C-alpha positions as a Python dict, from the first residue, in 0.01 Angstrom:
ca = {
    (1, 'M'): (0, 0, 0),
    (2, 'M'): (314, 65, 78),
    (3, 'K'): (556, -226, 101),
    (4, 'E'): (857, -302, 274),
    (5, 'W'): (1127, -641, 286),
    (6, 'A'): (1265, -711, 595),
    (7, 'T'): (1440, -967, 786),
    (8, 'V'): (1364, -1141, 1077),
    (9, 'V'): (1478, -1108, 1433),
    (10, 'S'): (1291, -1314, 1595),
    (11, 'W'): (925, -1439, 1630),
    (12, 'Q'): (797, -1613, 1934),
    (13, 'Q'): (352, -1687, 2029),
    (14, 'G'): (270, -1506, 1685),
    (15, 'V'): (474, -1205, 1737),
    (16, 'A'): (763, -1119, 1445),
    (17, 'L'): (1045, -879, 1568),
    (18, 'L'): (1132, -738, 1258),
    (19, 'R'): (1443, -480, 1089),
    (20, 'C'): (1385, -255, 862),
    (21, 'D'): (1701, -94, 667),
    (22, 'R'): (1712, 301, 629),
    (23, 'K'): (1695, 320, 252),
    (24, 'T'): (1761, 689, 82),
    (25, 'G'): (1748, 736, -299),
    (26, 'C'): (2141, 829, -283),
    (27, 'G'): (2353, 692, -543),
    (28, 'N'): (2078, 688, -835),
    (29, 'C'): (1992, 1037, -799),
    (30, 'N'): (2183, 1312, -1095),
    (31, 'A'): (2115, 1552, -894),
    (32, 'R'): (2353, 1422, -590),
    (33, 'S'): (2679, 1715, -600),
    (34, 'G'): (2385, 1978, -487),
    (35, 'C'): (2172, 1780, -237),
    (36, 'G'): (2231, 1834, 108),
    (37, 'V'): (2122, 1433, 229),
    (38, 'P'): (2500, 1270, 186),
    (39, 'A'): (2581, 1535, 422),
    (40, 'L'): (2292, 1469, 685),
    (41, 'N'): (2361, 1114, 626),
    (42, 'E'): (2716, 1137, 739),
    (43, 'L'): (2571, 1351, 1051),
    (44, 'V'): (2327, 1026, 1158),
    (45, 'P'): (2466, 718, 1144),
    (46, 'E'): (2263, 455, 978),
    (47, 'T'): (2000, 289, 1229),
    (48, 'E'): (1798, 2, 1138),
    (49, 'H'): (1390, 28, 1201),
    (50, 'P'): (1263, -222, 1455),
    (51, 'L'): (896, -327, 1351),
    (52, 'Q'): (655, -592, 1527),
    (53, 'V'): (431, -746, 1359),
    (54, 'R'): (164, -1012, 1409),
    (55, 'I'): (168, -1306, 1237),
    (56, 'D'): (53, -1717, 1295),
    (57, 'Q'): (279, -1852, 1090),
    (58, 'P'): (635, -1961, 1280),
    (59, 'L'): (979, -1751, 1115),
    (60, 'K'): (1307, -1790, 1130),
    (61, 'P'): (1597, -1512, 1233),
    (62, 'G'): (1731, -1461, 938),
    (63, 'Q'): (1432, -1487, 688),
    (64, 'R'): (1285, -1212, 433),
    (65, 'V'): (930, -1091, 465),
    (66, 'E'): (760, -847, 261),
    (67, 'V'): (562, -594, 515),
    (68, 'G'): (279, -323, 407),
    (69, 'I'): (84, -106, 489),
    (70, 'A'): (-257, 117, 391),
    (71, 'E'): (-119, 434, 204),
    (72, 'G'): (-430, 570, 354),
    (73, 'S'): (-340, 552, 677),
    (74, 'L'): (53, 619, 601),
    (75, 'L'): (-67, 996, 502),
    (76, 'R'): (-309, 1082, 786),
    (77, 'S'): (28, 940, 995),
    (78, 'A'): (275, 1209, 803),
    (79, 'M'): (-12, 1497, 857),
    (80, 'L'): (-95, 1421, 1187),
    (81, 'V'): (283, 1435, 1315),
    (82, 'Y'): (396, 1748, 1077),
    (83, 'L'): (106, 1880, 1022),
    (84, 'M'): (-64, 1921, 1401),
    (85, 'P'): (249, 2098, 1496),
    (86, 'L'): (287, 2337, 1273),
    (87, 'L'): (-87, 2462, 1332),
    (88, 'G'): (-39, 2455, 1675),
    (89, 'M'): (291, 2705, 1673),
    (90, 'M'): (40, 2881, 1402),
    (91, 'L'): (-221, 2944, 1616),
    (92, 'G'): (-20, 3035, 1966),
    (93, 'G'): (145, 3288, 1813),
    (94, 'S'): (-137, 3467, 1661),
    (95, 'L'): (-311, 3434, 1970),
    (96, 'L'): (-75, 3509, 2216),
    (97, 'Q'): (27, 3850, 1906),
    (98, 'Y'): (-343, 3938, 1946),
    (99, 'W'): (-378, 3924, 2246),
    (100, 'L'): (-91, 4107, 2409),
    (101, 'G'): (74, 4258, 2096),
    (102, 'T'): (464, 4231, 2114),
    (103, 'D'): (678, 4012, 1900),
    (104, 'A'): (814, 3787, 2195),
    (105, 'F'): (509, 3701, 2301),
    (106, 'A'): (366, 3583, 1951),
    (107, 'A'): (678, 3386, 2002),
    (108, 'L'): (615, 3259, 2290),
    (109, 'G'): (276, 3177, 2143),
    (110, 'A'): (410, 2923, 1916),
    (111, 'L'): (637, 2727, 2148),
    (112, 'L'): (374, 2667, 2373),
    (113, 'G'): (112, 2606, 2094),
    (114, 'G'): (384, 2371, 1886),
    (115, 'G'): (457, 2254, 2267),
    (116, 'V'): (63, 2138, 2340),
    (117, 'A'): (-8, 2082, 1987),
    (118, 'F'): (263, 1801, 2003),
    (119, 'M'): (183, 1637, 2334),
    (120, 'L'): (-153, 1628, 2171),
    (121, 'V'): (-13, 1484, 1865),
    (122, 'R'): (188, 1197, 2081),
    (123, 'S'): (-194, 1082, 2240),
    (124, 'L'): (-336, 1033, 1924),
    (125, 'A'): (-52, 869, 1808),
    (126, 'H'): (-53, 637, 2061),
    (127, 'R'): (-454, 535, 2066),
    (128, 'L'): (-413, 523, 1630),
    (129, 'G'): (-132, 276, 1713),
    (130, 'K'): (-371, 37, 1807),
    (131, 'Q'): (-621, 8, 1506),
    (132, 'A'): (-573, -272, 1232),
    (133, 'D'): (-566, 62, 993),
    (134, 'Y'): (-253, 148, 1095),
    (135, 'Q'): (-95, -203, 1153),
    (136, 'P'): (153, -340, 948),
    (137, 'I'): (41, -697, 781),
    (138, 'V'): (278, -905, 625),
    (139, 'L'): (237, -1004, 238),
    (140, 'Q'): (511, -1188, 130),
    (141, 'I'): (756, -1442, 340),
    (142, 'G'): (1072, -1555, 173),
    (143, 'I'): (1237, -1899, 214),
    (144, 'P'): (1406, -1951, 569),
    (145, 'P'): (1796, -1949, 504),
    (146, 'G'): (2012, -2234, 431),
    (147, 'A'): (1640, -2393, 231),
    (148, 'M'): (1780, -2341, -77),
    (149, 'D'): (2108, -2487, -4),
    (150, 'V'): (2280, -2786, -297),
    (151, 'Q'): (2477, -3009, -111),
    (152, 'A'): (2835, -3073, -358),
    (153, 'E'): (2955, -3410, -428),
    (154, 'N'): (3318, -3477, -386),
    (155, 'S'): (3397, -3593, -760),
    (156, 'P'): (3488, -3246, -928),
    (157, 'L'): (3240, -3245, -1325),
    (158, 'I'): (3402, -3268, -1656),
}
């Protein structure tokens, strides 16, 4: 189970809107000087990832929850998103290269095959997203903000 902590933005009628912050490994790695990730992070602004999760227990904005998703469904999703367009490009390029015999048509076939595969992946992802195995679940619920506030007495401790 892949787990991540998120912050509750709102809760209405059994659906919680959560905000997951983007995390990178930068700052904890010894190869930081030779890595391109910090340069890419400078190009892309920090983004927050909204997430909707069904939960019957009322939640308050600012409350932290731990959400999880099954590793198998996450790996299948990654394979679908990354591998299918690549296979479409290779198949489209190979077929047009075989049928028409020029590199220009092979490049065109790769673009067409990748595009068709991308559209197929979008359709499949939409259908898979409705299945229970691909939905995140709430694993733990943190204490609501302000629940642990302690009132200090007016007299100083000596």
